mmCIF file of C-alpha atoms in Angstrom:
data_model
loop_
_atom_site.group_PDB
_atom_site.id
_atom_site.type_symbol
_atom_site.label_atom_id
_atom_site.label_comp_id
_atom_site.label_asym_id
_atom_site.label_seq_id
_atom_site.Cartn_x
_atom_site.Cartn_y
_atom_site.Cartn_z
ATOM 1 C CA MET A 158 -21.140 2.132 7.028
ATOM 2 C CA TYR A 159 -17.454 1.320 7.402
ATOM 3 C CA GLN A 160 -15.195 4.023 8.806
ATOM 4 C CA LEU A 161 -11.587 3.686 7.675
ATOM 5 C CA PHE A 162 -8.996 5.667 9.592
ATOM 6 C CA ILE A 163 -5.924 6.501 7.522
ATOM 7 C CA ALA A 164 -2.979 8.902 7.529
ATOM 8 C CA ASP A 165 -1.481 11.105 4.802
ATOM 9 C CA LYS A 166 -1.868 9.863 1.245
ATOM 10 C CA ASN A 167 1.636 10.983 0.298
ATOM 11 C CA TYR A 168 3.256 8.781 2.921
ATOM 12 C CA SER A 169 1.008 6.067 4.355
ATOM 13 C CA SER A 170 1.556 2.827 2.475
ATOM 14 C CA TRP A 171 -0.354 0.813 5.084
ATOM 15 C CA SER A 172 -3.389 3.096 4.766
ATOM 16 C CA LEU A 173 -3.431 2.631 1.000
ATOM 17 C CA ARG A 174 -4.029 -1.116 1.110
ATOM 18 C CA PRO A 175 -7.538 -1.357 2.638
ATOM 19 C CA TRP A 176 -8.525 2.019 1.147
ATOM 20 C CA LEU A 177 -7.750 0.764 -2.356
ATOM 21 C CA LEU A 178 -9.469 -2.570 -1.791
ATOM 22 C CA LEU A 179 -12.668 -0.914 -0.577
ATOM 23 C CA THR A 180 -12.537 1.582 -3.436
ATOM 24 C CA GLU A 181 -11.880 -0.909 -6.238
ATOM 25 C CA LEU A 182 -14.519 -3.355 -4.981
ATOM 26 C CA GLY A 183 -17.095 -0.575 -4.667
ATOM 27 C CA ILE A 184 -17.660 -1.134 -0.939
ATOM 28 C CA ALA A 185 -19.045 2.023 0.643
ATOM 29 C CA PHE A 186 -16.991 3.582 3.430
ATOM 30 C CA THR A 187 -16.141 6.904 4.982
ATOM 31 C CA GLU A 188 -12.558 8.077 5.199
ATOM 32 C CA GLN A 189 -11.200 9.562 8.415
ATOM 33 C CA GLN A 190 -7.748 11.078 7.958
ATOM 34 C CA SER A 191 -5.379 11.796 10.817
ATOM 35 C CA ARG A 192 -2.052 13.435 9.987
ATOM 36 C CA PHE A 193 1.409 12.181 10.684
ATOM 37 C CA ASP A 194 2.760 15.071 12.729
ATOM 38 C CA GLY A 195 5.817 13.918 14.631
ATOM 39 C CA PRO A 196 6.612 11.845 17.709
ATOM 40 C CA ASP A 197 3.106 12.017 19.184
ATOM 41 C CA ASN A 198 1.499 10.131 16.294
ATOM 42 C CA GLN A 199 0.948 6.965 18.275
ATOM 43 C CA LEU A 200 -0.683 8.755 21.186
ATOM 44 C CA LYS A 201 -2.988 10.609 18.824
ATOM 45 C CA PHE A 202 -3.815 7.511 16.795
ATOM 46 C CA ARG A 203 -4.737 5.645 19.974
ATOM 47 C CA GLY A 204 -7.851 7.787 19.967
ATOM 48 C CA PHE A 205 -9.224 5.472 17.274
ATOM 49 C CA ALA A 206 -6.841 2.477 17.157
ATOM 50 C CA PRO A 207 -5.743 0.389 20.163
ATOM 51 C CA ASN A 208 -2.272 -0.134 18.690
ATOM 52 C CA GLY A 209 -1.836 3.559 17.890
ATOM 53 C CA LYS A 210 -1.338 2.901 14.182
ATOM 54 C CA VAL A 211 -3.111 3.243 10.839
ATOM 55 C CA PRO A 212 -5.098 1.833 9.179
ATOM 56 C CA CYS A 213 -7.973 1.044 11.496
ATOM 57 C CA LEU A 214 -11.532 0.063 10.594
ATOM 58 C CA HIS A 215 -14.618 0.853 12.672
ATOM 59 C CA HIS A 216 -17.823 -1.016 11.862
ATOM 60 C CA ASP A 217 -20.965 -1.918 13.730
ATOM 61 C CA GLY A 218 -19.472 -1.114 17.115
ATOM 62 C CA GLN A 219 -16.280 -3.068 16.440
ATOM 63 C CA VAL A 220 -12.724 -1.831 16.004
ATOM 64 C CA ILE A 221 -10.490 -3.812 13.646
ATOM 65 C CA TRP A 222 -6.822 -2.866 13.483
ATOM 66 C CA GLU A 223 -3.908 -4.203 11.427
ATOM 67 C CA SER A 224 -4.265 -4.404 7.661
ATOM 68 C CA LEU A 225 -4.461 -8.200 7.332
ATOM 69 C CA ALA A 226 -7.164 -8.375 9.990
ATOM 70 C CA ILE A 227 -9.111 -5.632 8.206
ATOM 71 C CA ILE A 228 -8.887 -7.568 4.945
ATOM 72 C CA GLU A 229 -10.112 -10.786 6.546
ATOM 73 C CA TYR A 230 -12.963 -8.937 8.275
ATOM 74 C CA LEU A 231 -14.052 -7.551 4.902
ATOM 75 C CA ALA A 232 -13.661 -10.980 3.268
ATOM 76 C CA GLU A 233 -16.209 -12.421 5.686
ATOM 77 C CA ARG A 234 -18.748 -9.898 4.457
ATOM 78 C CA HIS A 235 -18.015 -9.282 0.770
ATOM 79 C CA PRO A 236 -17.225 -11.469 -2.242
ATOM 80 C CA GLY A 237 -14.141 -10.695 -4.275
ATOM 81 C CA VAL A 238 -11.798 -9.723 -1.453
ATOM 82 C CA TRP A 239 -9.929 -12.988 -2.013
ATOM 83 C CA PRO A 240 -10.173 -15.073 -5.218
ATOM 84 C CA ALA A 241 -12.971 -17.646 -5.388
ATOM 85 C CA ASP A 242 -10.630 -20.372 -6.686
ATOM 86 C CA SER A 243 -8.998 -22.180 -3.757
ATOM 87 C CA LYS A 244 -5.527 -22.429 -5.322
ATOM 88 C CA ALA A 245 -5.536 -18.785 -6.323
ATOM 89 C CA ARG A 246 -6.813 -17.849 -2.874
ATOM 90 C CA ALA A 247 -4.026 -19.792 -1.151
ATOM 91 C CA PHE A 248 -1.397 -18.104 -3.306
ATOM 92 C CA ALA A 249 -2.952 -14.684 -2.731
ATOM 93 C CA ARG A 250 -2.923 -15.125 1.025
ATOM 94 C CA CYS A 251 0.703 -16.322 1.016
ATOM 95 C CA ALA A 252 1.858 -13.435 -1.167
ATOM 96 C CA ALA A 253 -0.037 -10.829 0.847
ATOM 97 C CA SER A 254 1.356 -12.220 4.087
ATOM 98 C CA GLU A 255 4.890 -12.178 2.688
ATOM 99 C CA MET A 256 4.449 -8.531 1.712
ATOM 100 C CA HIS A 257 2.978 -7.718 5.108
ATOM 101 C CA ALA A 258 5.941 -9.191 6.980
ATOM 102 C CA GLY A 259 8.884 -8.769 4.627
ATOM 103 C CA PHE A 260 10.843 -6.622 2.193
ATOM 104 C CA SER A 261 12.315 -4.482 4.957
ATOM 105 C CA THR A 262 15.154 -3.130 2.801
ATOM 106 C CA LEU A 263 12.721 -1.875 0.169
ATOM 107 C CA ARG A 264 10.621 -0.220 2.868
ATOM 108 C CA GLY A 265 13.616 1.392 4.555
ATOM 109 C CA THR A 266 15.454 2.529 1.445
ATOM 110 C CA CYS A 267 12.380 3.661 -0.472
ATOM 111 C CA PRO A 268 9.709 4.927 1.935
ATOM 112 C CA MET A 269 6.473 5.705 0.130
ATOM 113 C CA SER A 270 6.296 9.328 -0.989
ATOM 114 C CA VAL A 271 3.853 9.555 -3.867
ATOM 115 C CA GLY A 272 4.551 13.064 -5.087
ATOM 116 C CA ILE A 273 8.324 13.037 -5.484
ATOM 117 C CA ARG A 274 10.912 11.484 -7.756
ATOM 118 C CA VAL A 275 14.251 10.365 -6.324
ATOM 119 C CA LYS A 276 17.388 8.974 -7.937
ATOM 120 C CA LEU A 277 18.942 6.469 -5.559
ATOM 121 C CA HIS A 278 22.666 6.639 -4.884
ATOM 122 C CA GLN A 279 22.824 2.890 -5.500
ATOM 123 C CA ILE A 280 20.795 -0.293 -5.705
ATOM 124 C CA SER A 281 22.308 -2.238 -2.822
ATOM 125 C CA PRO A 282 22.496 -6.048 -2.959
ATOM 126 C CA ALA A 283 19.825 -6.251 -0.261
ATOM 127 C CA LEU A 284 17.490 -3.945 -2.170
ATOM 128 C CA GLN A 285 18.106 -5.892 -5.371
ATOM 129 C CA ALA A 286 17.262 -9.108 -3.529
ATOM 130 C CA ASP A 287 13.914 -7.625 -2.451
ATOM 131 C CA LEU A 288 13.178 -6.491 -6.013
ATOM 132 C CA ASP A 289 14.133 -9.902 -7.399
ATOM 133 C CA ARG A 290 11.843 -11.700 -4.959
ATOM 134 C CA ILE A 291 8.939 -9.370 -5.698
ATOM 135 C CA SER A 292 9.416 -9.888 -9.431
ATOM 136 C CA GLU A 293 9.566 -13.658 -8.933
ATOM 137 C CA LEU A 294 6.414 -13.613 -6.834
ATOM 138 C CA TRP A 295 4.531 -11.494 -9.355
ATOM 139 C CA GLN A 296 5.660 -13.692 -12.249
ATOM 140 C CA GLN A 297 4.461 -16.793 -10.414
ATOM 141 C CA GLY A 298 0.991 -15.377 -9.858
ATOM 142 C CA LEU A 299 0.589 -13.868 -13.305
ATOM 143 C CA GLN A 300 1.702 -17.053 -15.061
ATOM 144 C CA GLN A 301 -0.113 -19.535 -12.839
ATOM 145 C CA PHE A 302 -3.465 -17.751 -12.784
ATOM 146 C CA GLY A 303 -3.432 -16.020 -16.157
ATOM 147 C CA GLY A 304 -3.445 -12.360 -15.117
ATOM 148 C CA PRO A 305 -3.876 -9.513 -15.568
ATOM 149 C CA PHE A 306 -3.884 -9.418 -11.746
ATOM 150 C CA LEU A 307 -1.792 -11.535 -9.413
ATOM 151 C CA ALA A 308 -4.441 -14.131 -8.649
ATOM 152 C CA GLY A 309 -6.391 -14.085 -11.892
ATOM 153 C CA SER A 310 -8.657 -11.856 -13.921
ATOM 154 C CA ALA A 311 -9.992 -9.751 -11.048
ATOM 155 C CA PHE A 312 -8.347 -7.301 -8.677
ATOM 156 C CA SER A 313 -8.234 -8.679 -5.133
ATOM 157 C CA ALA A 314 -6.598 -8.123 -1.755
ATOM 158 C CA VAL A 315 -3.217 -9.423 -2.885
ATOM 159 C CA ASP A 316 -3.015 -6.663 -5.501
ATOM 160 C CA ALA A 317 -3.942 -4.099 -2.860
ATOM 161 C CA PHE A 318 -1.070 -5.297 -0.707
ATOM 162 C CA PHE A 319 1.434 -4.648 -3.488
ATOM 163 C CA ALA A 320 -0.043 -1.287 -4.544
ATOM 164 C CA PRO A 321 2.441 0.694 -2.394
ATOM 165 C CA VAL A 322 5.269 -1.086 -4.212
ATOM 166 C CA ALA A 323 3.937 0.337 -7.476
ATOM 167 C CA PHE A 324 4.161 3.865 -6.069
ATOM 168 C CA ARG A 325 7.695 3.141 -4.823
ATOM 169 C CA VAL A 326 8.770 1.887 -8.253
ATOM 170 C CA GLN A 327 7.382 5.070 -9.789
ATOM 171 C CA SER A 328 8.929 7.430 -7.225
ATOM 172 C CA TYR A 329 12.413 5.881 -7.188
ATOM 173 C CA GLY A 330 12.667 4.560 -10.753
ATOM 174 C CA LEU A 331 13.340 1.055 -9.479
ATOM 175 C CA PRO A 332 14.507 -1.372 -12.184
ATOM 176 C CA LEU A 333 12.220 -4.325 -12.872
ATOM 177 C CA PRO A 334 11.859 -6.963 -15.593
ATOM 178 C CA ALA A 335 9.395 -6.073 -18.332
ATOM 179 C CA ALA A 336 6.555 -8.258 -17.031
ATOM 180 C CA ALA A 337 6.881 -6.858 -13.517
ATOM 181 C CA GLN A 338 6.979 -3.289 -14.832
ATOM 182 C CA ALA A 339 3.850 -3.963 -16.889
ATOM 183 C CA TYR A 340 2.086 -5.094 -13.712
ATOM 184 C CA VAL A 341 3.216 -1.912 -11.929
ATOM 185 C CA ASP A 342 1.832 0.159 -14.797
ATOM 186 C CA ARG A 343 -1.457 -1.737 -14.543
ATOM 187 C CA LEU A 344 -1.756 -0.976 -10.843
ATOM 188 C CA LEU A 345 -0.894 2.688 -11.346
ATOM 189 C CA GLN A 346 -3.747 3.045 -13.838
ATOM 190 C CA LEU A 347 -6.419 1.639 -11.534
ATOM 191 C CA PRO A 348 -9.116 4.271 -10.889
ATOM 192 C CA GLY A 349 -8.530 4.088 -7.155
ATOM 193 C CA MET A 350 -4.772 4.549 -7.543
ATOM 194 C CA LEU A 351 -5.328 7.594 -9.736
ATOM 195 C CA VAL A 352 -7.699 9.108 -7.177
ATOM 196 C CA TRP A 353 -5.237 8.445 -4.331
ATOM 197 C CA GLN A 354 -2.355 9.922 -6.339
ATOM 198 C CA GLN A 355 -4.345 13.012 -7.292
ATOM 199 C CA ALA A 356 -5.189 13.637 -3.632
ATOM 200 C CA ALA A 357 -1.531 13.143 -2.629
ATOM 201 C CA LEU A 358 -0.302 15.594 -5.254
ATOM 202 C CA ALA A 359 -2.875 18.203 -4.231
ATOM 203 C CA ASP A 360 -2.067 17.983 -0.512
ATOM 204 C CA PRO A 361 0.067 20.934 0.654
ATOM 205 C CA TYR A 362 0.964 19.293 3.989
ATOM 206 C CA ARG A 363 4.584 18.296 4.617
ATOM 207 C CA GLU A 364 5.816 16.283 7.594
ATOM 208 C CA ALA A 365 9.532 16.700 8.257
ATOM 209 C CA SER A 366 10.572 13.126 9.029
ATOM 210 C CA HIS A 367 8.636 11.697 6.078
ATOM 211 C CA GLU A 368 10.139 14.340 3.787
ATOM 212 C CA ALA A 369 13.659 13.528 4.978
ATOM 213 C CA GLY A 370 13.345 9.755 4.702
ATOM 214 C CA PRO A 371 13.592 9.385 0.906
ATOM 215 C CA LEU A 372 16.653 11.662 0.770
ATOM 216 C CA ARG A 373 18.733 9.461 3.039
ATOM 217 C CA HIS A 374 19.399 7.150 0.115
ATOM 218 C CA GLY A 375 19.044 9.359 -2.939
ATOM 219 C CA VAL A 376 18.729 12.784 -4.536
ATOM 220 C CA LEU A 377 15.469 14.584 -5.245
ATOM 221 C CA THR A 378 14.958 15.043 -8.984
ATOM 222 C CA ALA A 379 11.334 16.281 -9.024
ATOM 223 C CA ASP A 380 8.512 17.285 -6.711
ATOM 224 C CA LEU A 381 5.185 17.019 -8.497
ATOM 225 C CA ARG A 382 3.071 18.243 -5.589
ATOM 226 C CA LEU A 383 1.382 21.640 -5.530
#
């Protein structure tokens, strides 16, 4: 049985990616949650992850850290993690890698916080550039491989990598072209995304730095959490 170590569902975009992939593909795993709780996170997380970060996967005596490595480890053992078609698979890997390494303005301006709604003070040119590139990337995949997912008819790892973007679009009301917004709506309605969101909304825990982050660039308009 896989053990997946994650942090808080309200905040942890990196945790969401492998969690959602395992959930949507029906791969059995146990969830081990460790809270974000201030400056000692890394020391605490080193109890299960050598880099002191989430997510981390434990399986068969092995420890696999970093989200891309986790995905590739799962792909060696399960069909459907990446698309079967070689062209779709190449695109999916490129897009997932670009998400993994890029879009720093989107991450910094709009940190994932599932249960709140924030009106940004402005859409800066750098943020707009990130949104434009994401929309372009999504349009390429949807058009080239026929949708409804980025690399074809089936959900795969590349969709999991962009799932946190869908929550960010929802939380901050980010403007997107119609086709990109339709893809966001599709992700938000996945069973796994609904389960994750429900758990985030029901969680009473608040961590100060993660609560403050979204308000550095906008104004809170709603808090949907209990």
